[in-house]
Coordinates of C-alpha atoms in Angstrom, one line a residue:
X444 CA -66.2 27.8 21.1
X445 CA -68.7 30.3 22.3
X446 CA -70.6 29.6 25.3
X447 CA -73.3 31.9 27.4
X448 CA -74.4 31.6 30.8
X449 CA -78.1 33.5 30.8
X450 CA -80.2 34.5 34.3
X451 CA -83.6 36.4 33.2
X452 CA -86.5 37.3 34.4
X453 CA -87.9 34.3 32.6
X454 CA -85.8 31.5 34.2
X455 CA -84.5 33.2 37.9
X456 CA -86.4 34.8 40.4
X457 CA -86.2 38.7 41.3
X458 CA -84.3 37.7 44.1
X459 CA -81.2 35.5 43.0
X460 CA -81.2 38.5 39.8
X461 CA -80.8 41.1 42.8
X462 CA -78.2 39.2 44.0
X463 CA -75.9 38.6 40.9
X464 CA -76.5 42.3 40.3
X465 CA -74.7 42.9 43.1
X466 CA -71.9 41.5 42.1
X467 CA -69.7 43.8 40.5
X468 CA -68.5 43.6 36.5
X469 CA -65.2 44.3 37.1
X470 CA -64.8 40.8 39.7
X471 CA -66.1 38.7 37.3
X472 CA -63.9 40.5 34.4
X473 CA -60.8 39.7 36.8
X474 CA -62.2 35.9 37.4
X475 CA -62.3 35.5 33.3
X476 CA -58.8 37.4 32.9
X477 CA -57.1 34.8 35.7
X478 CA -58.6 31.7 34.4
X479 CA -57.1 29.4 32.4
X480 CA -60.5 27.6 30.9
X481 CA -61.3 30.7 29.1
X482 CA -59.8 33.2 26.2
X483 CA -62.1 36.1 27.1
X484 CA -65.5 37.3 27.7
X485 CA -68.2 39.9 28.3
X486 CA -70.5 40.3 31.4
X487 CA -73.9 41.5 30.4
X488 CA -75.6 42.6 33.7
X489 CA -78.7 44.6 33.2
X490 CA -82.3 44.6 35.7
X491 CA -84.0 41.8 34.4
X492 CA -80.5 39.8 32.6
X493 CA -77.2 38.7 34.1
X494 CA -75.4 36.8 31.3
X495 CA -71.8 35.8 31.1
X496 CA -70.6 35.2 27.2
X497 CA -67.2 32.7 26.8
X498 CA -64.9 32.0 24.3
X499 CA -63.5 29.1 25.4
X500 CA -61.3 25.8 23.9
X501 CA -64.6 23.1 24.4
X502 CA -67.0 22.4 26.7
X503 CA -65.4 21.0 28.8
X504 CA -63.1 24.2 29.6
X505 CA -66.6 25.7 30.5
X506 CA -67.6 23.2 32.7
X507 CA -64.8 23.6 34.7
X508 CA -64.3 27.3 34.6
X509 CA -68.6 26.9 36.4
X510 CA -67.4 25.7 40.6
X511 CA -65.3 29.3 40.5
X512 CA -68.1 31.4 38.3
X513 CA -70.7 30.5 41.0
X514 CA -68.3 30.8 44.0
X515 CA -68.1 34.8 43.1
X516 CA -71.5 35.1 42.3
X517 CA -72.2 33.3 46.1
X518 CA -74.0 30.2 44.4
X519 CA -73.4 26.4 44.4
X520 CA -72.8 25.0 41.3
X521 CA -76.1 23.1 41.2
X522 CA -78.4 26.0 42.3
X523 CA -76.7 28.2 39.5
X524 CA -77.4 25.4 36.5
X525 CA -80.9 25.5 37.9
X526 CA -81.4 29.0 37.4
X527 CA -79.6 29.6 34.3
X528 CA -79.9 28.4 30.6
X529 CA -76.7 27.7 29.3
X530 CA -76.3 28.3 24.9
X531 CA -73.7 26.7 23.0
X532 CA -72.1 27.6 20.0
X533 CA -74.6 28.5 17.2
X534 CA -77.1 29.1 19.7
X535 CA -75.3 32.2 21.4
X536 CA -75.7 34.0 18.5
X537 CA -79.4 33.8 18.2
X538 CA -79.4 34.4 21.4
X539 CA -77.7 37.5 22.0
X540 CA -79.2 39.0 18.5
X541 CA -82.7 37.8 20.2
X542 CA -81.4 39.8 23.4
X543 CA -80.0 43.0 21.8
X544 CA -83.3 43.2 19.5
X545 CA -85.6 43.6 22.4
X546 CA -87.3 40.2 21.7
X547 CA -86.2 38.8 25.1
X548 CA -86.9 42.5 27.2
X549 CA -90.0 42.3 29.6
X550 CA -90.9 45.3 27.8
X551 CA -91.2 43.3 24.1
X552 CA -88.9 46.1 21.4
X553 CA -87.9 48.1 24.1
X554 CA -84.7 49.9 23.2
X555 CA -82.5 50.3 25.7
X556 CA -81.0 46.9 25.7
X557 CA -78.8 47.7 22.2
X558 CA -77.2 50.8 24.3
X559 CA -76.5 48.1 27.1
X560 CA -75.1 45.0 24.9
X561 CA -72.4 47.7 23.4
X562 CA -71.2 49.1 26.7
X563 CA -70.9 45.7 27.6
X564 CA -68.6 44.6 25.1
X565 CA -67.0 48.2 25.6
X566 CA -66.5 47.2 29.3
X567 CA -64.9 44.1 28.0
X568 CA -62.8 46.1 25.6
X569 CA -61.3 48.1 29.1
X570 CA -60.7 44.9 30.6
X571 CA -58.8 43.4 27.2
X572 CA -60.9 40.2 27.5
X573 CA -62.2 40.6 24.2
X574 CA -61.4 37.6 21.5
X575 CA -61.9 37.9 17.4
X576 CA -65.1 36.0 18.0
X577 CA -66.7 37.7 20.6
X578 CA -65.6 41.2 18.5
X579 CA -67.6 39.1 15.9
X580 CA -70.2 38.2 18.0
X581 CA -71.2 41.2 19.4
X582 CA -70.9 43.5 16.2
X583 CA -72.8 41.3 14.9
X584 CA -76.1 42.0 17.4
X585 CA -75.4 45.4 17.2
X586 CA -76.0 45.1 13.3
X587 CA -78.6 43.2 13.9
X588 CA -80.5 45.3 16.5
X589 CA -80.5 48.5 14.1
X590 CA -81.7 45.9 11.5
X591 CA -84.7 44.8 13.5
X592 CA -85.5 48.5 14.4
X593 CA -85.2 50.0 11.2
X594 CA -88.0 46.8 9.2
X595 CA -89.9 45.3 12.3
X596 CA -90.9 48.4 14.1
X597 CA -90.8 46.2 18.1
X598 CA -90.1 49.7 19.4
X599 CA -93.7 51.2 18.0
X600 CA -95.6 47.8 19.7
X601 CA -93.3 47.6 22.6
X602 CA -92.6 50.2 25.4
X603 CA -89.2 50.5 27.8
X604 CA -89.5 49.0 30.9
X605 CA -89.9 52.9 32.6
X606 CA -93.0 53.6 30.5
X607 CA -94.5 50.3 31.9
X608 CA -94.0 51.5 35.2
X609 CA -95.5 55.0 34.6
X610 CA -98.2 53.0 32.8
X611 CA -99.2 51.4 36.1
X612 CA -98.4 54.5 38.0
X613 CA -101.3 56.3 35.7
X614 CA -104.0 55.2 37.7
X615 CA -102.4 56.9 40.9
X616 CA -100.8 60.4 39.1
X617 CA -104.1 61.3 37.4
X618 CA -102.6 65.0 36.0
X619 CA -99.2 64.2 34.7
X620 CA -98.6 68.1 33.9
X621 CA -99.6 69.0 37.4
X622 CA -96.9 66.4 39.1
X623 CA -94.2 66.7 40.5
X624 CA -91.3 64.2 40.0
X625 CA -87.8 63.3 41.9
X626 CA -85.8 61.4 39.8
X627 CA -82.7 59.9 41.6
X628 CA -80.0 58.8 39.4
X629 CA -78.1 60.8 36.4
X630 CA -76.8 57.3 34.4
X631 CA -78.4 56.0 30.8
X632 CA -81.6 54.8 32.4
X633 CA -82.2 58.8 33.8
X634 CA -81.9 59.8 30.5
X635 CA -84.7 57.4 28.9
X636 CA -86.6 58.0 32.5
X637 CA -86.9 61.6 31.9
X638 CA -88.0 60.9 28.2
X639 CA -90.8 58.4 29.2
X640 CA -92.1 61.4 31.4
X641 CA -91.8 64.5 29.1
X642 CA -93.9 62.2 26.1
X643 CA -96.2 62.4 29.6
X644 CA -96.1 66.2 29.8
X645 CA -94.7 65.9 32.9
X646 CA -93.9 69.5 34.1
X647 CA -92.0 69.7 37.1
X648 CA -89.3 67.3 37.1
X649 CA -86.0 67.5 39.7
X650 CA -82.5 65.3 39.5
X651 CA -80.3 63.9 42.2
X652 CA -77.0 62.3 41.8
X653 CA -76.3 59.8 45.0
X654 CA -72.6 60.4 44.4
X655 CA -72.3 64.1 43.9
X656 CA -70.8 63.0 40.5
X657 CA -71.6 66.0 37.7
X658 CA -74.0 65.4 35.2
X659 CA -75.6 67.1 32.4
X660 CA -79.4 65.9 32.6
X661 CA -80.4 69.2 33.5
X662 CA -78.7 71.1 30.7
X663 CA -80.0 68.7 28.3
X664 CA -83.5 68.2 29.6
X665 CA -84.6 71.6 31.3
X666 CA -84.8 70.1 34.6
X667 CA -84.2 71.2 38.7
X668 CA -80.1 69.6 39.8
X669 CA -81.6 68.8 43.8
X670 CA -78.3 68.8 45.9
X671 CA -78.2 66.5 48.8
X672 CA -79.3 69.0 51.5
X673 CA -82.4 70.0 49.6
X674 CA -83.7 66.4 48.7
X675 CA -86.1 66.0 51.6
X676 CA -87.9 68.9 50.9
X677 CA -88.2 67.7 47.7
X678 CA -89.5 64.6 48.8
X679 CA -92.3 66.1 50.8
X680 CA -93.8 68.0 47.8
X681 CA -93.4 65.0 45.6
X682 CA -95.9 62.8 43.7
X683 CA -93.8 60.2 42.0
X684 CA -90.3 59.4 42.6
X685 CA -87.8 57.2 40.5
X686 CA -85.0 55.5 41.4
X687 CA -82.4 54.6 38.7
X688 CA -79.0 54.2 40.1
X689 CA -76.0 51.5 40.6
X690 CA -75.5 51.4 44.1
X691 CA -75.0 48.5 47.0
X692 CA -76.7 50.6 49.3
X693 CA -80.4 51.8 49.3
X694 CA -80.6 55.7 48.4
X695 CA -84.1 56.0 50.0
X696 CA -84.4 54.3 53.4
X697 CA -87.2 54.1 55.9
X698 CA -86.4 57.2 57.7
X699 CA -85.8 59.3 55.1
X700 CA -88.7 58.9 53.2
X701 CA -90.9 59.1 56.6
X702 CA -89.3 62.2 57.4
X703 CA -90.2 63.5 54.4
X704 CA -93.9 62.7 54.5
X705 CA -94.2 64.3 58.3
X706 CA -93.1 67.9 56.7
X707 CA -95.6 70.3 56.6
X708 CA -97.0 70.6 52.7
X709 CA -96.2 67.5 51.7
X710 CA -98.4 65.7 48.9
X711 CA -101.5 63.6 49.7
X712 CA -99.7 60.5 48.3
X713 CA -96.1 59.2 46.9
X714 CA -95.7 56.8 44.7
X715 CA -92.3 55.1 44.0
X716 CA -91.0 53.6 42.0
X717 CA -87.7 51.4 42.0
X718 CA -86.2 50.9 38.7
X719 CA -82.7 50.1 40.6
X720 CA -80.9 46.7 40.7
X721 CA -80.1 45.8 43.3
X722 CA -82.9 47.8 44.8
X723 CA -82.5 51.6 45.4
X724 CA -85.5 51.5 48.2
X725 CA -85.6 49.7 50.9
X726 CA -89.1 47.1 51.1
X727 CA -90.1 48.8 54.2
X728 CA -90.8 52.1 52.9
X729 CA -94.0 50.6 51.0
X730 CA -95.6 49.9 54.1
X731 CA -95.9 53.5 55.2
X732 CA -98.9 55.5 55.2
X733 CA -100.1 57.0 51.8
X734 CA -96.9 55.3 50.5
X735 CA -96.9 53.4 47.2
X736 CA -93.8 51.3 46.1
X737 CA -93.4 49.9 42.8
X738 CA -90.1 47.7 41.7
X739 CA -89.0 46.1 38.7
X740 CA -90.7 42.3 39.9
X741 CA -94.0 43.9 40.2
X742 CA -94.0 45.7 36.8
X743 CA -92.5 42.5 34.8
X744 CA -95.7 41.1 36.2
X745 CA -97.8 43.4 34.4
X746 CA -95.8 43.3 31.3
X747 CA -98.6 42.7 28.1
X748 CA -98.0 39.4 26.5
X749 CA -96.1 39.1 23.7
X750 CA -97.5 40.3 20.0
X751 CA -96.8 36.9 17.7
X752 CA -97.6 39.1 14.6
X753 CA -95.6 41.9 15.8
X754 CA -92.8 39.9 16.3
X755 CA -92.7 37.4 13.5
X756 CA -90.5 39.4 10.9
X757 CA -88.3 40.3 14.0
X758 CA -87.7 36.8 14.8
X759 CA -86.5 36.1 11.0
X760 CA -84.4 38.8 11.1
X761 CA -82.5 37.2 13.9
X762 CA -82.8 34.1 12.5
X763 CA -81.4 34.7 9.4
X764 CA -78.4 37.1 10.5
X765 CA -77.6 34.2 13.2
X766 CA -76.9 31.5 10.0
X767 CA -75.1 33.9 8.7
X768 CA -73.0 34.6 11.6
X769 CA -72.2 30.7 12.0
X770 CA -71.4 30.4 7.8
X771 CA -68.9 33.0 8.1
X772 CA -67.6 31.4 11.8
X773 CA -67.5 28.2 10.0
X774 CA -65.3 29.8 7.3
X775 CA -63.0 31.2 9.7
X776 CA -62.5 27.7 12.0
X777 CA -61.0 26.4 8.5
X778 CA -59.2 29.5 7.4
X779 CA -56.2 28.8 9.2
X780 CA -55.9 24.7 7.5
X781 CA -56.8 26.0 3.8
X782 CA -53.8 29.1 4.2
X783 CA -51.5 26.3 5.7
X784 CA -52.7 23.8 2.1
X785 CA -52.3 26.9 0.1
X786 CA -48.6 27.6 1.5
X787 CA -47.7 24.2 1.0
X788 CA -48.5 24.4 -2.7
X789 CA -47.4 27.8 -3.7
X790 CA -44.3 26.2 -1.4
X791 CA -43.4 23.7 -3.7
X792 CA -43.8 25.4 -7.0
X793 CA -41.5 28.2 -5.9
X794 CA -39.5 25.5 -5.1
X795 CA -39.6 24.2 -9.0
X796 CA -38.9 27.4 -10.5
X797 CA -35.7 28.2 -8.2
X798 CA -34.8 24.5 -9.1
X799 CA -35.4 24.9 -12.4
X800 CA -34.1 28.4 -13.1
X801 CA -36.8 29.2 -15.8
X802 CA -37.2 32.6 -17.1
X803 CA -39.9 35.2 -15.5
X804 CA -42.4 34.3 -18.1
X805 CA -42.0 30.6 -17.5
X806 CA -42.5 31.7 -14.0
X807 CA -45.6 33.6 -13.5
X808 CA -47.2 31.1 -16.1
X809 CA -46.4 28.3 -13.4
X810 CA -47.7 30.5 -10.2
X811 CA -50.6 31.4 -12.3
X812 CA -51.2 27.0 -12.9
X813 CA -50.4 26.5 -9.3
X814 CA -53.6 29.2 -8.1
X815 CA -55.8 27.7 -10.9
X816 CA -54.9 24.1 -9.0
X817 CA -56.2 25.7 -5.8
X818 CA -58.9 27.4 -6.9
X819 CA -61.4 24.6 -6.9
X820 CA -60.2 23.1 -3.9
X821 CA -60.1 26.6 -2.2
X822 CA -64.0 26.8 -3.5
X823 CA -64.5 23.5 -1.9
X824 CA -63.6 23.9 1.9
X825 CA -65.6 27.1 1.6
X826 CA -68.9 25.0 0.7
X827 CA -68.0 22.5 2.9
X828 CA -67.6 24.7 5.8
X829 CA -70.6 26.8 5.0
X830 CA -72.7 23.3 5.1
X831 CA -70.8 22.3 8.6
X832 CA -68.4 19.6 7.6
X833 CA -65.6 22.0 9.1
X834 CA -64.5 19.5 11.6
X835 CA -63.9 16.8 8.0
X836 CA -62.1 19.5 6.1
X837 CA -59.7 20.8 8.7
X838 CA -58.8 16.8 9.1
X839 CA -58.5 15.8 5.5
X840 CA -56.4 18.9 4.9
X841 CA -54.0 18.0 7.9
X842 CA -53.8 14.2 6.3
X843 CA -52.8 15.7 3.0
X844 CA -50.7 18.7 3.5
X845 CA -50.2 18.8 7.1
X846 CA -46.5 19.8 8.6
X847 CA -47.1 17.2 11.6
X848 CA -48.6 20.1 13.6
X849 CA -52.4 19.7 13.7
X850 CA -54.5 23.0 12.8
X851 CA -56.3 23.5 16.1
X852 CA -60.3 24.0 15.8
X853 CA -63.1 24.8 18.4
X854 CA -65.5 23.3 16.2
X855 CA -68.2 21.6 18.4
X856 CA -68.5 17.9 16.1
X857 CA -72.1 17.8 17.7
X858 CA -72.6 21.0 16.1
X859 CA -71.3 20.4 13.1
X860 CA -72.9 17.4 12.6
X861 CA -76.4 18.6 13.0
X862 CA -75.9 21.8 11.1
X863 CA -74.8 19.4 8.4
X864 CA -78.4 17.3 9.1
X865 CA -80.5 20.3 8.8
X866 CA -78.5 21.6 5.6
X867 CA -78.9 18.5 3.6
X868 CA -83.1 18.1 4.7
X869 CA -83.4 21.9 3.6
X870 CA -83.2 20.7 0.0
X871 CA -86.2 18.4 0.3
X872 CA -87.8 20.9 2.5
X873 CA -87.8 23.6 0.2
X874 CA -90.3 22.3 -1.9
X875 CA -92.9 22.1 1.2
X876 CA -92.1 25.7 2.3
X877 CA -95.4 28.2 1.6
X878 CA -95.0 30.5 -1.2
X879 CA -94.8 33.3 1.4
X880 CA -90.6 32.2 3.0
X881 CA -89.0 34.9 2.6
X882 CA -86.3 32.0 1.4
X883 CA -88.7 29.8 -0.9
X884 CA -88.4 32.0 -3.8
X885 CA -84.8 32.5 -3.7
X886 CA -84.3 28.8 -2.9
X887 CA -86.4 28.3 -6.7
X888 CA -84.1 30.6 -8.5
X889 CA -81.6 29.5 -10.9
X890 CA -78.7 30.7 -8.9
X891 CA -79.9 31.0 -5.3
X892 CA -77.6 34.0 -3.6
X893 CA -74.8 32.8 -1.2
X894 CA -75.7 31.4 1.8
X895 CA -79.5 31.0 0.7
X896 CA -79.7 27.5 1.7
X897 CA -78.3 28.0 5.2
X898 CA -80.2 31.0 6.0
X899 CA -83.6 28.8 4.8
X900 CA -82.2 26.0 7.2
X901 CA -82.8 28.7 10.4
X902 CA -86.4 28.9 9.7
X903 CA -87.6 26.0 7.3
X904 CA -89.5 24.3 10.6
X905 CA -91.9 26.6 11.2
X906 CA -92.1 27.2 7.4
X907 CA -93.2 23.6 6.6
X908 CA -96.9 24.0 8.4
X909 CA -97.1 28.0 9.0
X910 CA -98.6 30.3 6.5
X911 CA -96.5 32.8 7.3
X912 CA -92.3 32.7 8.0
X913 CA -92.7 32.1 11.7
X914 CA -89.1 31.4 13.7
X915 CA -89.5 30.4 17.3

């Protein structure tokens, strides 16, 4: 089954994020490749999200693979289930497709959480702690995001979470083409950094990399490479510095930046801002003279509220590629049981024409009776396992045609059950839905397209009072 542990911004404070930031990927990928409660997994750790995604035999496997998660990440086992949401099987998926979409980013749309979710599955590829369902899984969000992008248009209402921090830092740099700008970092979030500030017209613009590490943002972008030994006289001269880099150590300490504003020629006021996590600057630096320091908890404060009507055609994106994602999950939990029934039966009529000795016609017309046998029961698991009754099919086909050896399944029964709940009161619902579901129509048609019904199960809720197709 697949299981995430989630920290945000919404449910954790900046603080306990900082600190599982600084927790490196790689220890947790070595505590999932050691374990024995899990089959693999993939660390998302970005600023404002720290989420761990499982694949794992049942919950209970999860729940005891949790006392040595929150040992590495320096937490009790109570403090981390307060400050986490924990999603179970079909709810990872809408999760994560809610999460690579941009619909869970402080900035609502903004992009750079796709680019983020793949390198996260890529890391987990490195590590070989990727499974066939978290492959699945993650695809899937990816397919999903470029979906949401491509017909809701978040990225047009929302903004990254740099251009809300340049937003805030407009009332301070009142000339952006006049301004001079450090930016300290050379990684992904430079990149979309120096973007946000050339839509600005930002004209002078200067790049450091903390490790020395080569880097082509100034070959790419038109911009100053500052080497170490020239930084603080950069500093001095600056009116807005960004810090954007993965390091356990602040880049821009006390000193430094106090140094720098004692130099002769340096700028009537600095503002900085710390886009790092853990933080790049230390606290104390804000409390110098003509000194402005902005971090990631003070502009996820200032974030605009979320757009219900921009949003509502992104949410049923998600919610309909997320049913769709648990049909075809379902259909692969009993893939394994109908190949066993289907061996079995091809089995034993090779076994009557070797006994027999017929002739090749006599054959073939025999194998071609013994698929037309399985056809209809072959049709059958797959509805029954699109509607949720996995857990019944996988059992029934053990009873029948089973070699002693059960066909294992992660199924969660809980799961199944309920999915099979909502499935059977989507018929009744249908007629109640507003002509305007995307589903309603489809659900009316003569021959409704595959998967219709489970897809208008995600959203038939909100459907029944809304005028509009409205998933939460």
């Amino acid at each position: 089954m697949l299981v995430c542990l989630s920290a945000n911004h919404r449910s954790a404070g900046f603080s306990l994020l900082e600190r599982f930031s600084a927790v490196s990927v790689p220890s947790l990928e070595a505590l999932i490749r050691v374990s024995a409660e899990t089959a693999g997994g993939v660390v998302l750790s970005t600023c404002n999200r720290f989420e761990v995604y499982l694949d794992v035999e049942s919950e209970a496997h999860f729940e005891r693979f949790l006392p040595a998660l929150a040992a590495t990440l320096d937490s009790s086992v109570d403090d981390l289930r307060a400050c986490t949401t924990v999603h179970l099987e079909q709810d990872v998926p809408r999760h994560l497709f809610a999460v690579s979409s941009g619909l869970e980013s402080v900035a609502l749309g903004e992009e750079e959480i796709a680019g983020q979710v793949n390198r996260a599955l890529e890391g987990a590829r490195d590590a070989h702690l990727t499974t066939s369902d978290l492959e699945r899984l993650f695809q899937s969000a990816a397919t999903t995001s470029k979906g949401v992008k491509a017909h809701a248009h978040l990225a047009s209402q929302g903004r990254s979470l740099v251009s809300l921090a340049l937003d805030l830092a407009g009332s301070q740099v009142l000339d952006w083409s006049r301004a001079q700008v450090v930016l300290i970092g050379t990684g992904t979030y430079a990149g979309a950094s120096l973007k946000a500030l050339q839509d600005r017209g930002v004209g002078r613009v200067g790049v450091h990399s903390p490790s020395g590490r080569e880097h082509t943002l100034g070959e790419r972008y038109e911009i100053a490479d500052i080497e170490a030994a020239r930084l603080p006289e950069w500093l001095s001269s600056a009116d807005l510095v960004i810090t954007c880099t993965n390091t356990e150590t602040y880049v821009l300490g006390y000193d430094s930046v106090r140094n720098a504003r004692l130099a002769p020629g340096s700028s009537e006021r600095l503002l900085i801002v710390d886009m790092g996590m853990p933080r790049n600057v230390d606290p104390i630096v804000g409390k110098l003279d003509s000194v402005d320091l902005l971090d990631i908890e003070t502009v996820r404060q200032h974030a605009p509220l979320e757009d219900l009507g921009a949003t509502e055609l992104a949410r049923c994106i998600v919610a309909r590629a997320a049913a769709k994602f648990e049909e075809e999950r379902r259909e692969h939990e009993s893939a394994r049981a109908l190949a066993q029934f289907r061996g079995v039966v091809q089995s034993r009529v090779s076994h009557e024409i070797e006994k027999t000795g017929a002739e090749d016609k006599l054959a073939a017309a025999m194998r071609r009776l013994g698929n037309a046998l399985l056809h209809p029961t072959t049709m059958r698991v797959k509805e029954l396992t699109r509607a949720g009754r996995t857990e019944e099919v996988i059992a029934a086909l053990n009873l029948l045609y089973g070699d002693g050896e059960p066909v294992p399944s992660r199924v969660d029964e809980r799961g199944a059950a309920a999915a099979s709940d909502a499935l059977a009161a989507a018929a009744g619902e249908a007629e109640r839905a507003p002509a305007s579901c995307p589903f309603a129509g489809m659900l009316a048609a003569t021959t409704a397209p595959r998967g219709t019904t489970a897809l208008y199960s995600a959203c038939s809720a909100a459907c029944r009072s809304d005028q509009a197709c409205r998933v939460r």
